[in-house]
Amino acid sequence: MQASWFSRQGRERTRNSDAVAVGQHDQHLLAVLVDGAEKGPRGAELARHWADVALQALAEASARSPAAVLARLRQEQAKLRHSFLRDIASYCMVSLDPETLSAQVWHCGDCRVGLRLQTETRWLTTPHILAQQPGLPPPCSSEEQDRHEQQLTRCLNAKRFRSPDYHIFSLQQGQALLLSTDGYWQEHLEAGTPRHCLRDDASLLTLPVGSGPLAHIDQASDTDNLRHFQHA
């Protein structure tokens, strides 16, 4: 199985505001996927910036301890006010140990991490969206349902630090780790909309589990939004 990156601008978007950074450090495979919102003026730039600095935070945190990673993310978030005061984004991050096949996962917003084995996909994370809030009354219309699915309950922003959820998962040889923006998992996979008809930007990073060092990533993107560092 080959590592791959798919990313496409949505029909209702002025540019592709998704970005991903992938690297290796101490034999660990690291990846950060970011979905910048168009509500602010520099969503695409925020996505690329956060993918880079979050990957560096993963590489620098001692043994990628959750507390150390969280502290580094908090430091980087505090700097966003200087350049991204009105921008928001969702993101997910993974650190995969190729020897133990243990994966550390962080996520904030509506990006998701999942597993694929042959044709079956299993999502490991739950998105921070209004539709997932417990006790929420059923939507009265398809328009209201759409709003519930699009409204974030947690996101990256310059005004307030929101901690990402953190999980550890045990993986198996032959599986593929998936990092997906909502345009891909929600609009394409769940709603069944063809990729060329999607309204939102849609991106999917596929990483094979237990296949050794990652030397190459196949790309199918309409913009330059993949950063691949051989050593983070």
Coordinates of N, CA and C in Angstrom, one line a residue:
M1 N 0.8 -1.2 0.0 CA 0.0 0.0 0.0 C 0.9 1.2 0.0
Q2 N 0.5 2.2 -0.8 CA 1.3 3.4 -1.0 C 0.7 4.6 -0.3
A3 N 1.5 5.4 0.4 CA 1.1 6.6 1.0 C 0.5 7.6 -0.1
S4 N -0.5 8.3 0.2 CA -1.1 9.1 -0.8 C -1.8 10.4 -0.2
W5 N -1.8 11.4 -1.0 CA -2.5 12.7 -0.6 C -3.4 13.1 -1.7
F6 N -4.7 13.2 -1.4 CA -5.7 13.8 -2.3 C -6.2 15.1 -1.7
S7 N -6.3 16.1 -2.5 CA -6.9 17.4 -2.1 C -7.5 18.1 -3.3
R8 N -8.7 18.6 -3.1 CA -9.4 19.3 -4.2 C -10.2 20.5 -3.6
Q9 N -10.1 21.6 -4.3 CA -10.9 22.8 -3.9 C -12.4 22.5 -4.2
G10 N -13.2 23.0 -3.2 CA -14.7 22.8 -3.4 C -15.3 23.8 -4.4
R11 N -16.4 23.5 -4.9 CA -17.0 24.3 -5.9 C -17.5 25.7 -5.4
E12 N -17.7 25.7 -4.0 CA -18.2 26.9 -3.4 C -17.1 27.6 -2.6
R13 N -15.9 27.3 -2.9 CA -14.7 27.9 -2.2 C -13.9 28.7 -3.2
T14 N -13.3 29.8 -2.8 CA -12.5 30.6 -3.7 C -11.0 30.0 -3.8
R15 N -10.6 29.2 -2.9 CA -9.3 28.5 -3.0 C -9.3 27.3 -2.1
N16 N -8.3 26.5 -2.3 CA -8.2 25.3 -1.5 C -7.5 25.7 -0.2
S17 N -8.2 25.6 1.0 CA -7.6 26.0 2.2 C -7.3 24.8 3.2
D18 N -7.1 23.7 2.6 CA -6.6 22.5 3.4 C -5.0 22.4 3.2
A19 N -4.4 21.8 4.2 CA -2.9 21.7 4.1 C -2.5 20.5 5.0
V20 N -1.4 19.9 4.7 CA -0.9 18.7 5.5 C 0.6 18.8 5.5
A21 N 1.2 18.4 6.7 CA 2.6 18.3 6.8 C 2.9 16.9 7.4
V22 N 3.9 16.2 6.8 CA 4.3 14.8 7.2 C 5.8 14.8 7.4
G23 N 6.2 14.1 8.4 CA 7.6 14.0 8.7 C 7.9 12.7 9.5
Q24 N 9.2 12.5 9.7 CA 9.7 11.4 10.5 C 10.7 11.9 11.5
H25 N 10.6 11.4 12.8 CA 11.5 11.9 13.9 C 11.6 10.7 14.8
D26 N 12.9 10.3 15.1 CA 13.1 9.2 16.0 C 12.3 7.9 15.6
Q27 N 12.3 7.7 14.3 CA 11.6 6.6 13.7 C 10.1 6.7 13.8
H28 N 9.6 7.7 14.4 CA 8.1 7.9 14.5 C 7.6 8.6 13.2
L29 N 6.5 8.2 12.7 CA 5.8 8.9 11.6 C 4.9 9.9 12.1
L30 N 5.0 11.1 11.7 CA 4.2 12.3 12.2 C 3.5 12.9 11.1
A31 N 2.2 13.3 11.4 CA 1.4 13.9 10.3 C 0.4 14.9 11.0
V32 N 0.2 16.0 10.3 CA -0.8 17.0 10.8 C -1.6 17.5 9.6
L33 N -2.9 17.4 9.7 CA -3.8 17.8 8.7 C -4.6 19.0 9.2
V34 N -4.7 20.1 8.4 CA -5.4 21.3 8.8 C -6.4 21.7 7.8
D35 N -7.6 22.1 8.2 CA -8.7 22.6 7.3 C -9.0 24.0 7.7
G36 N -8.5 25.0 7.0 CA -8.7 26.4 7.3 C -10.1 26.9 6.8
A37 N -10.8 27.6 7.6 CA -12.1 28.1 7.2 C -12.0 29.4 6.4
E38 N -12.9 29.6 5.4 CA -12.9 30.8 4.6 C -13.6 32.0 5.3
K39 N -14.1 31.8 6.5 CA -14.7 32.9 7.2 C -13.8 34.0 7.5
G40 N -12.5 33.7 7.6 CA -11.5 34.8 7.9 C -10.7 35.1 6.6
P41 N -9.9 36.1 6.6 CA -9.2 36.5 5.3 C -8.0 35.6 5.0
R42 N -7.5 34.8 5.9 CA -6.2 34.1 5.7 C -6.3 32.6 6.2
G43 N -7.5 32.0 5.9 CA -7.7 30.6 6.3 C -6.7 29.7 5.7
A44 N -6.4 29.8 4.4 CA -5.4 29.0 3.7 C -4.0 29.1 4.3
E45 N -3.6 30.4 4.6 CA -2.3 30.6 5.2 C -2.2 30.0 6.6
L46 N -3.3 30.1 7.4 CA -3.3 29.6 8.7 C -3.2 28.0 8.6
A47 N -3.8 27.4 7.7 CA -3.7 26.0 7.5 C -2.3 25.5 7.3
R48 N -1.6 26.2 6.4 CA -0.2 25.8 6.1 C 0.7 26.1 7.3
H49 N 0.5 27.3 7.9 CA 1.3 27.6 9.1 C 1.1 26.6 10.2
W50 N -0.1 26.3 10.5 CA -0.4 25.4 11.7 C 0.1 24.0 11.4
A51 N 0.0 23.6 10.2 CA 0.5 22.2 9.8 C 2.0 22.2 10.1
D52 N 2.7 23.2 9.7 CA 4.2 23.2 9.9 C 4.5 23.3 11.4
V53 N 3.9 24.2 12.1 CA 4.3 24.4 13.5 C 3.9 23.3 14.4
A54 N 2.7 22.7 14.1 CA 2.2 21.6 14.9 C 3.1 20.3 14.7
L55 N 3.5 20.1 13.4 CA 4.4 19.0 13.2 C 5.8 19.2 13.9
Q56 N 6.2 20.4 14.0 CA 7.5 20.7 14.7 C 7.3 20.5 16.2
A57 N 6.1 20.8 16.7 CA 5.7 20.6 18.1 C 5.8 19.1 18.4
L58 N 5.2 18.3 17.5 CA 5.2 16.9 17.7 C 6.7 16.3 17.7
A59 N 7.5 16.9 16.9 CA 8.9 16.4 16.8 C 9.7 16.8 18.0
E60 N 9.4 18.0 18.6 CA 10.2 18.5 19.6 C 9.8 18.1 21.0
A61 N 8.5 17.7 21.2 CA 8.0 17.3 22.5 C 8.7 16.0 22.9
S62 N 9.1 16.0 24.2 CA 9.8 14.8 24.7 C 9.0 13.6 24.6
A63 N 9.4 12.6 23.8 CA 8.7 11.3 23.7 C 7.2 11.5 23.3
R64 N 6.9 12.7 22.8 CA 5.6 13.1 22.4 C 4.6 12.8 23.5
S65 N 5.0 13.2 24.7 CA 4.1 13.1 25.9 C 2.9 14.1 25.7
P66 N 1.7 13.7 26.0 CA 0.5 14.5 25.8 C 0.7 15.9 26.4
A67 N 1.3 15.9 27.6 CA 1.4 17.2 28.3 C 2.4 18.1 27.6
A68 N 3.5 17.6 27.1 CA 4.5 18.3 26.4 C 4.0 18.8 25.1
V69 N 3.2 18.0 24.3 CA 2.7 18.4 23.1 C 1.7 19.5 23.3
L70 N 0.8 19.4 24.3 CA -0.2 20.4 24.6 C 0.4 21.7 25.0
A71 N 1.5 21.7 25.7 CA 2.2 22.9 26.1 C 2.8 23.6 24.9
R72 N 3.3 22.9 23.9 CA 3.9 23.5 22.7 C 2.8 24.0 21.8
L73 N 1.7 23.3 21.7 CA 0.5 23.8 20.9 C 0.0 25.1 21.5
R74 N -0.1 25.2 22.9 CA -0.6 26.4 23.5 C 0.4 27.6 23.2
Q75 N 1.7 27.3 23.2 CA 2.6 28.4 22.9 C 2.4 28.9 21.5
E76 N 2.3 28.0 20.6 CA 2.1 28.4 19.2 C 0.7 29.1 19.0
Q77 N -0.3 28.7 19.7 CA -1.6 29.3 19.5 C -1.6 30.7 20.0
A78 N -0.8 31.0 21.0 CA -0.7 32.4 21.5 C -0.1 33.3 20.5
K79 N 0.7 32.8 19.6 CA 1.3 33.7 18.6 C 0.4 34.0 17.4
L80 N -0.7 33.3 17.3 CA -1.6 33.4 16.1 C -2.2 34.8 16.0
R81 N -2.4 35.5 17.2 CA -3.1 36.8 17.2 C -2.3 37.8 16.3
H82 N -1.0 37.6 16.1 CA -0.3 38.6 15.4 C -0.6 38.5 13.9
S83 N -1.0 37.4 13.4 CA -1.2 37.2 11.9 C -2.5 36.6 11.5
F84 N -3.2 36.0 12.5 CA -4.4 35.2 12.1 C -5.6 35.5 13.1
L85 N -5.7 36.8 13.5 CA -6.7 37.2 14.5 C -8.1 36.8 14.2
R86 N -8.5 36.8 12.9 CA -9.9 36.6 12.5 C -10.1 35.2 11.8
D87 N -9.1 34.4 11.9 CA -9.1 33.1 11.1 C -9.4 31.9 12.1
I88 N -10.0 30.9 11.6 CA -10.2 29.7 12.4 C -9.9 28.4 11.5
A89 N -9.6 27.3 12.2 CA -9.3 26.1 11.5 C -9.6 24.9 12.3
S90 N -9.8 23.7 11.7 CA -9.8 22.4 12.3 C -8.5 21.7 12.0
Y91 N -8.2 20.7 12.9 CA -6.9 20.0 12.6 C -7.0 18.6 13.3
C92 N -6.1 17.7 12.8 CA -5.9 16.5 13.5 C -4.4 16.1 13.3
M93 N -3.8 15.4 14.3 CA -2.4 15.1 14.2 C -2.2 13.6 14.7
V94 N -1.2 13.0 14.2 CA -0.9 11.6 14.6 C 0.6 11.4 14.7
S95 N 1.0 10.6 15.7 CA 2.3 10.1 15.8 C 2.3 8.6 15.9
L96 N 2.9 7.9 14.9 CA 2.8 6.5 14.8 C 4.2 5.9 15.1
D97 N 4.2 5.0 16.0 CA 5.4 4.2 16.3 C 5.4 2.9 15.4
P98 N 6.3 2.8 14.5 CA 6.3 1.7 13.5 C 6.7 0.4 14.2
E99 N 7.3 0.4 15.4 CA 7.7 -0.8 16.0 C 6.6 -1.4 16.9
T100 N 5.9 -0.6 17.6 CA 4.8 -1.0 18.5 C 3.5 -0.9 17.8
L101 N 3.4 -0.2 16.7 CA 2.2 0.1 15.9 C 1.2 0.8 16.8
S102 N 1.7 1.6 17.7 CA 0.8 2.4 18.6 C 0.7 3.8 18.0
A103 N -0.5 4.3 17.9 CA -0.7 5.6 17.3 C -1.3 6.6 18.3
Q104 N -0.6 7.7 18.5 CA -1.2 8.8 19.3 C -1.9 9.8 18.4
V105 N -3.1 10.2 18.8 CA -4.0 11.0 17.9 C -4.5 12.2 18.7
W106 N -4.4 13.4 18.1 CA -5.0 14.6 18.6 C -5.9 15.1 17.6
H107 N -7.0 15.7 18.0 CA -7.9 16.4 17.0 C -8.8 17.5 17.6
C108 N -9.0 18.5 16.8 CA -9.8 19.7 17.3 C -10.6 20.2 16.1
G109 N -11.9 20.2 16.2 CA -12.7 20.6 15.0 C -13.3 19.4 14.3
D110 N -13.5 19.5 13.0 CA -14.2 18.5 12.2 C -13.3 17.7 11.3
C111 N -12.0 17.7 11.5 CA -11.1 16.8 10.8 C -11.1 15.5 11.6
R112 N -11.0 14.4 10.8 CA -11.1 13.0 11.5 C -9.9 12.1 11.2
V113 N -9.7 11.2 12.1 CA -8.7 10.2 11.9 C -9.4 8.8 11.9
G114 N -9.0 8.0 10.9 CA -9.7 6.7 10.8 C -8.7 5.6 10.3
L115 N -9.2 4.4 10.2 CA -8.5 3.3 9.7 C -9.2 2.6 8.5
R116 N -8.4 2.2 7.6 CA -8.9 1.4 6.5 C -8.2 0.1 6.4
L117 N -9.0 -1.0 6.2 CA -8.5 -2.3 6.0 C -9.3 -2.8 4.8
Q118 N -8.6 -3.0 3.7 CA -9.2 -3.3 2.4 C -10.2 -2.3 2.0
T119 N -11.5 -2.6 2.0 CA -12.5 -1.6 1.6 C -13.3 -1.0 2.8
E120 N -13.0 -1.5 4.0 CA -13.7 -1.0 5.2 C -13.0 0.1 5.9
T121 N -13.8 1.2 6.2 CA -13.2 2.3 6.9 C -13.9 2.5 8.3
R122 N -13.1 2.7 9.3 CA -13.6 2.8 10.7 C -13.0 4.1 11.2
W123 N -13.8 5.1 11.6 CA -13.4 6.3 12.1 C -13.0 6.2 13.6
L124 N -11.9 6.7 14.0 CA -11.4 6.6 15.4 C -11.8 7.8 16.2
T125 N -12.1 8.9 15.6 CA -12.4 10.2 16.3 C -13.8 10.7 16.0
T126 N -14.4 11.4 16.9 CA -15.7 12.1 16.7 C -15.5 13.6 16.5
P127 N -16.1 14.1 15.4 CA -15.9 15.5 15.1 C -16.5 16.5 16.2
H128 N -15.9 17.6 16.4 CA -16.5 18.6 17.3 C -17.5 19.5 16.5
I129 N -18.6 19.0 16.3 CA -19.7 19.7 15.5 C -21.0 19.7 16.4
L130 N -21.9 20.6 16.1 CA -23.1 20.7 16.8 C -24.0 19.4 16.7
A131 N -23.9 18.8 15.6 CA -24.7 17.5 15.4 C -24.3 16.4 16.3
Q132 N -23.1 16.5 16.9 CA -22.6 15.4 17.8 C -22.9 15.8 19.3
Q133 N -23.5 17.0 19.5 CA -23.7 17.4 20.9 C -24.9 16.5 21.5
P134 N -24.6 15.9 22.7 CA -25.7 15.1 23.4 C -26.8 16.0 23.8
G135 N -28.0 15.4 23.7 CA -29.3 16.1 24.1 C -29.8 17.1 23.1
L136 N -29.2 17.2 21.9 CA -29.6 18.2 20.9 C -31.0 17.7 20.3
P137 N -32.0 18.5 20.2 CA -33.3 18.1 19.6 C -33.0 17.8 18.1
P138 N -33.8 16.8 17.6 CA -33.7 16.5 16.2 C -33.9 17.7 15.3
P139 N -33.2 17.8 14.2 CA -33.4 19.0 13.3 C -34.8 18.9 12.7
C140 N -35.3 20.1 12.4 CA -36.7 20.2 11.9 C -36.7 20.2 10.3
S141 N -35.5 20.3 9.7 CA -35.4 20.4 8.3 C -34.0 20.0 7.8
S142 N -33.9 19.8 6.5 CA -32.6 19.4 6.0 C -31.6 20.6 6.1
E143 N -32.2 21.8 6.0 CA -31.3 23.0 6.2 C -30.7 23.1 7.6
E144 N -31.6 22.8 8.6 CA -31.1 22.8 10.0 C -30.1 21.7 10.2
Q145 N -30.4 20.5 9.6 CA -29.4 19.4 9.8 C -28.1 19.8 9.2
D146 N -28.1 20.5 8.1 CA -26.8 20.9 7.4 C -26.1 21.9 8.3
R147 N -26.8 22.8 9.0 CA -26.2 23.8 9.9 C -25.6 23.1 11.1
H148 N -26.3 22.1 11.6 CA -25.8 21.3 12.7 C -24.5 20.6 12.4
E149 N -24.4 20.1 11.1 CA -23.2 19.4 10.7 C -22.0 20.3 10.4
Q150 N -22.3 21.6 10.1 CA -21.3 22.5 9.7 C -20.8 23.4 10.9
Q151 N -21.6 23.5 11.9 CA -21.2 24.4 13.0 C -20.2 23.7 14.0
L152 N -19.1 24.3 14.1 CA -18.0 23.7 15.0 C -18.3 24.1 16.4
T153 N -18.1 23.1 17.3 CA -18.1 23.4 18.8 C -16.8 23.6 19.4
R154 N -15.7 23.3 18.6 CA -14.4 23.5 19.0 C -13.5 23.7 17.8
C155 N -12.6 24.7 17.9 CA -11.7 24.9 16.7 C -10.4 25.6 17.2
L156 N -9.5 25.7 16.2 CA -8.3 26.5 16.4 C -8.6 27.9 16.1
N157 N -8.2 28.8 17.0 CA -8.4 30.3 16.8 C -7.4 31.0 17.6
A158 N -7.3 32.3 17.3 CA -6.3 33.2 17.9 C -6.7 33.7 19.3
K159 N -8.0 33.7 19.5 CA -8.5 34.4 20.7 C -8.5 33.5 22.0
R160 N -8.7 32.2 21.8 CA -8.8 31.3 22.9 C -8.2 29.9 22.6
F161 N -7.4 29.4 23.4 CA -6.8 28.0 23.2 C -7.8 27.0 23.6
R162 N -8.1 26.1 22.6 CA -9.0 25.0 22.8 C -8.2 23.7 22.7
S163 N -8.1 22.9 23.8 CA -7.3 21.7 23.8 C -7.9 20.7 22.8
P164 N -7.0 20.1 22.1 CA -7.5 19.0 21.2 C -7.8 17.7 22.1
D165 N -8.7 16.9 21.6 CA -8.9 15.6 22.2 C -7.7 14.7 21.9
Y166 N -7.4 13.8 22.9 CA -6.2 12.9 22.7 C -6.6 11.5 23.0
H167 N -6.1 10.6 22.1 CA -6.3 9.2 22.2 C -5.1 8.4 21.8
I168 N -5.0 7.1 22.3 CA -4.0 6.2 21.8 C -4.7 5.0 21.3
F169 N -4.2 4.5 20.1 CA -4.8 3.3 19.5 C -3.7 2.3 19.1
S170 N -4.1 1.1 19.2 CA -3.2 0.0 18.7 C -3.6 -0.4 17.3
L171 N -2.7 -0.3 16.4 CA -3.0 -0.6 15.0 C -2.4 -2.0 14.6
Q172 N -2.7 -2.4 13.4 CA -2.2 -3.7 12.9 C -1.6 -3.5 11.5
Q173 N -0.6 -4.4 11.2 CA 0.0 -4.5 9.9 C -1.1 -4.6 8.8
G174 N -0.9 -3.9 7.7 CA -1.8 -4.0 6.6 C -2.9 -3.0 6.6
Q175 N -3.1 -2.3 7.8 CA -4.1 -1.2 7.8 C -3.5 0.1 7.3
A176 N -4.4 1.0 7.0 CA -4.0 2.3 6.5 C -4.6 3.3 7.5
L177 N -3.8 4.3 7.9 CA -4.2 5.4 8.7 C -4.7 6.5 7.8
L178 N -5.9 7.0 8.1 CA -6.6 8.1 7.3 C -6.7 9.4 8.1
L179 N -6.3 10.5 7.5 CA -6.5 11.8 8.0 C -7.4 12.5 7.0
S180 N -8.6 13.0 7.4 CA -9.5 13.5 6.5 C -10.2 14.8 6.9
T181 N -10.4 15.7 6.0 CA -11.2 16.9 6.3 C -12.6 16.6 6.1
D182 N -13.5 17.5 6.6 CA -14.9 17.2 6.6 C -15.5 17.1 5.1
G183 N -14.9 17.9 4.2 CA -15.3 17.8 2.9 C -15.2 16.5 2.3
Y184 N -14.2 15.7 2.7 CA -14.0 14.3 2.2 C -14.8 13.3 3.0
W185 N -14.7 13.3 4.3 CA -15.4 12.2 5.1 C -16.9 12.4 5.1
Q186 N -17.3 13.7 5.2 CA -18.7 14.0 5.4 C -19.5 14.1 4.1
E187 N -18.9 14.9 3.2 CA -19.7 15.2 2.0 C -19.4 14.1 0.9
H188 N -18.2 13.6 0.9 CA -17.9 12.5 -0.1 C -18.3 11.1 0.4
L189 N -17.7 10.7 1.5 CA -17.8 9.3 1.9 C -19.2 9.1 2.5
E190 N -19.7 10.0 3.4 CA -21.0 9.8 4.0 C -22.2 10.1 3.1
A191 N -22.1 11.3 2.5 CA -23.2 11.8 1.7 C -23.2 11.2 0.3
G192 N -22.0 10.7 -0.1 CA -21.9 10.0 -1.5 C -21.8 11.0 -2.6
T193 N -21.4 12.3 -2.4 CA -21.3 13.2 -3.5 C -20.0 12.9 -4.2
P194 N -20.0 12.9 -5.5 CA -18.8 12.6 -6.3 C -17.8 13.7 -6.0
R195 N -16.5 13.3 -6.1 CA -15.4 14.2 -5.7 C -15.4 15.5 -6.6
H196 N -15.8 15.4 -7.8 CA -15.7 16.6 -8.7 C -16.9 17.5 -8.4
C197 N -17.9 17.1 -7.6 CA -19.1 17.9 -7.4 C -19.1 18.5 -5.9
L198 N -18.1 18.3 -5.1 CA -18.1 18.7 -3.7 C -18.1 20.2 -3.6
R199 N -18.9 20.7 -2.6 CA -19.0 22.1 -2.4 C -17.8 22.6 -1.6
D200 N -17.4 21.8 -0.6 CA -16.3 22.2 0.3 C -15.0 21.6 -0.2
D201 N -13.9 22.2 0.2 CA -12.6 21.6 0.0 C -12.5 20.2 0.6
A202 N -11.9 19.2 -0.1 CA -11.9 17.9 0.4 C -10.5 17.3 0.3
S203 N -10.0 16.8 1.4 CA -8.6 16.3 1.4 C -8.6 15.0 2.3
L204 N -7.7 14.1 1.8 CA -7.5 12.8 2.5 C -6.0 12.4 2.4
L205 N -5.4 12.2 3.6 CA -4.0 11.6 3.6 C -4.1 10.2 4.0
T206 N -3.5 9.3 3.3 CA -3.5 7.9 3.5 C -2.1 7.4 3.8
L207 N -1.9 6.8 5.0 CA -0.6 6.4 5.4 C -0.6 4.9 5.8
P208 N 0.2 4.1 5.1 CA 0.2 2.6 5.4 C 0.8 2.4 6.7
V209 N 0.3 1.4 7.4 CA 0.8 1.1 8.8 C 1.9 0.0 8.7
G210 N 3.0 0.2 9.3 CA 4.0 -0.8 9.4 C 4.8 -1.2 8.1
S211 N 4.9 -0.2 7.2 CA 5.6 -0.5 6.0 C 7.0 0.1 5.9
G212 N 7.6 0.5 7.0 CA 8.9 1.0 7.0 C 8.9 2.5 6.8
P213 N 10.1 3.1 6.6 CA 10.3 4.6 6.4 C 9.4 5.1 5.2
L214 N 8.9 6.2 5.4 CA 8.0 6.8 4.3 C 8.9 7.6 3.4
A215 N 9.2 7.1 2.2 CA 10.1 7.8 1.3 C 9.3 8.6 0.3
H216 N 8.1 8.3 0.0 CA 7.4 8.9 -1.1 C 5.9 9.0 -0.8
I217 N 5.2 10.1 -1.2 CA 3.8 10.2 -1.0 C 3.2 10.5 -2.4
D218 N 2.3 9.7 -2.9 CA 1.7 10.0 -4.2 C 0.7 11.2 -4.0
Q219 N 0.8 12.1 -4.9 CA 0.0 13.4 -4.8 C -1.1 13.5 -5.9
A220 N -2.3 13.9 -5.5 CA -3.3 14.3 -6.4 C -4.0 15.5 -5.9
S221 N -3.3 16.7 -6.0 CA -3.8 17.9 -5.4 C -3.8 19.0 -6.4
D222 N -4.8 19.9 -6.3 CA -4.9 21.0 -7.2 C -4.1 22.2 -6.7
T223 N -3.4 22.1 -5.6 CA -2.5 23.2 -5.1 C -1.4 22.6 -4.4
D224 N -0.4 23.4 -4.1 CA 0.8 23.0 -3.4 C 0.6 23.0 -1.9
N225 N -0.1 22.0 -1.3 CA -0.4 22.0 0.1 C 0.0 20.8 0.9
L226 N 1.0 20.1 0.4 CA 1.7 19.0 1.1 C 3.1 19.4 1.4
R227 N 3.5 19.3 2.7 CA 4.9 19.4 3.0 C 5.4 18.1 3.6
H228 N 6.4 17.5 3.0 CA 6.9 16.2 3.4 C 8.4 16.4 3.8
F229 N 8.6 16.3 5.1 CA 9.9 16.4 5.7 C 10.5 15.0 6.0
Q230 N 11.6 14.7 5.4 CA 12.2 13.3 5.7 C 12.6 13.2 7.1
H231 N 13.0 14.3 7.8 CA 13.3 14.4 9.2 C 12.8 15.6 9.8
A232 N 11.7 15.5 10.6 CA 11.1 16.7 11.2 C 11.9 17.3 12.3

